[in-house]
mmCIF file of C-alpha atoms in Angstrom:
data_model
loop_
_atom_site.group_PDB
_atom_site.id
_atom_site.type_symbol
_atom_site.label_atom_id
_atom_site.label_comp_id
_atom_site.label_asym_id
_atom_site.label_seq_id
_atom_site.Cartn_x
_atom_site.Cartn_y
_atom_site.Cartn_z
ATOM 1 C CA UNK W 1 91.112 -5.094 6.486
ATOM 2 C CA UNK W 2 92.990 -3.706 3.180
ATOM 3 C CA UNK W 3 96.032 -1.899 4.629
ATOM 4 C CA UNK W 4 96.323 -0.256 0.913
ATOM 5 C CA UNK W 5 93.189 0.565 0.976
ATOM 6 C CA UNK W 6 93.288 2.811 4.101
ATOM 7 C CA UNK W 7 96.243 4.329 3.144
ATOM 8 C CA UNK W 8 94.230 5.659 -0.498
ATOM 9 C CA UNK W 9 91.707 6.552 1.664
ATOM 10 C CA UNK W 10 93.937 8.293 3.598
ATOM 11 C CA UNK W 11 95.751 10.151 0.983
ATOM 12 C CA UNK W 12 92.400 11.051 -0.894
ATOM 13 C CA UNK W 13 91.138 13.090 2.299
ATOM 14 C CA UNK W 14 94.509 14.677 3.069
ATOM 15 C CA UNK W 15 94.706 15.391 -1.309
ATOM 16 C CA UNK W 16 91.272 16.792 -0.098
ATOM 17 C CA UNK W 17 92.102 18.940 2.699
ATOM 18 C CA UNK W 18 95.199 20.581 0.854
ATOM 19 C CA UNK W 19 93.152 21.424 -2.312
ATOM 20 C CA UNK W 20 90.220 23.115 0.229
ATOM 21 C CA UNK W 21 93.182 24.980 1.822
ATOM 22 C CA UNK W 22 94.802 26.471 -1.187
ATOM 23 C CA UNK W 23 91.304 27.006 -2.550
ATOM 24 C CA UNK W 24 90.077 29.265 0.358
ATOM 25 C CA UNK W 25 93.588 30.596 1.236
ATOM 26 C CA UNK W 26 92.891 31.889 -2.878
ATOM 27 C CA UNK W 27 89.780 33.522 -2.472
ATOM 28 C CA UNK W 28 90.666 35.305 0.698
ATOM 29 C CA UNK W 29 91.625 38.862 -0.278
ATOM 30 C CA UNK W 30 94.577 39.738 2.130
ATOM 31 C CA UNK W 31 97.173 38.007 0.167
ATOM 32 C CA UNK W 32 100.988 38.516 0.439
ATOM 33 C CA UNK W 33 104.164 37.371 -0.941
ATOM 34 C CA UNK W 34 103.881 34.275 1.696
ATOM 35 C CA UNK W 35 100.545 33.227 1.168
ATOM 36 C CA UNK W 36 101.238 32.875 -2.336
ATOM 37 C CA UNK W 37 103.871 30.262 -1.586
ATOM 38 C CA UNK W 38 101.298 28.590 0.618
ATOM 39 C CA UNK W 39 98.464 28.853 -1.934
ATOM 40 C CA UNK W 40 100.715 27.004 -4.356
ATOM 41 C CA UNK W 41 102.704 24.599 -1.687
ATOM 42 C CA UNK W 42 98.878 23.521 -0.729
ATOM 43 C CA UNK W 43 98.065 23.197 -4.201
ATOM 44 C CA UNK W 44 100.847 21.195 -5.314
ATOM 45 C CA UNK W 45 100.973 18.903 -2.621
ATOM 46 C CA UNK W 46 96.952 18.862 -2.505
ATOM 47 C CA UNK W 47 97.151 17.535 -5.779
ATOM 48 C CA UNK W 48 99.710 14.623 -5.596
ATOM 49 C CA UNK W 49 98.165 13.460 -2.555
ATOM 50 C CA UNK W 50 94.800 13.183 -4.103
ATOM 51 C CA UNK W 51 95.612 11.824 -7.766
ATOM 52 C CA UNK W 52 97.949 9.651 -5.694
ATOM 53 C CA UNK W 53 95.316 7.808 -3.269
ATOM 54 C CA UNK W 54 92.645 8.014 -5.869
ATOM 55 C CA UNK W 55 94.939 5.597 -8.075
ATOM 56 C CA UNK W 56 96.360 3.479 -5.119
ATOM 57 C CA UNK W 57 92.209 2.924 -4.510
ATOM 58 C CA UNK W 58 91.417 2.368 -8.405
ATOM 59 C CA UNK W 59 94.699 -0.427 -8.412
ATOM 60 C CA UNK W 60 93.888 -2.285 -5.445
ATOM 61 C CA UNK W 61 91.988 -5.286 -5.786
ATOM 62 C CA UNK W 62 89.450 -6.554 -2.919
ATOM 63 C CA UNK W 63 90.577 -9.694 -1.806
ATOM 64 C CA UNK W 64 88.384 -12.929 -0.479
#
């Protein structure tokens, strides 16, 4: 068990969740001064997360 590994996995799906959130918090037409900030809060952090476990899973190495 690949303790780096889980955590990549980890931060792909929560990259993955924040980027779904900001996307449908986008499309949904009531949108106010607030939900801006959240649309681009979600986005933002979305984003590290993601690009951040994708490369913490492309850098690991499997060991034997």
């Amino acid at each position: 068990m690949n303790v780096k590994r889980i955590f990549g996995t980890l931060l792909t799906v929560l990259g993955i969740a924040g980027l779904v959130y900001a996307g449908a918090s986008f499309v949904d037409n009531s949108v106010g001064k607030a939900d801006i900030k959240a649309i681009i809060l979600g986005g933002i952090l979305g984003a590290v997360f993601f690009f951040a476990g994708v490369r913490l899973l492309a850098t690991t190495k499997d060991e034997v």
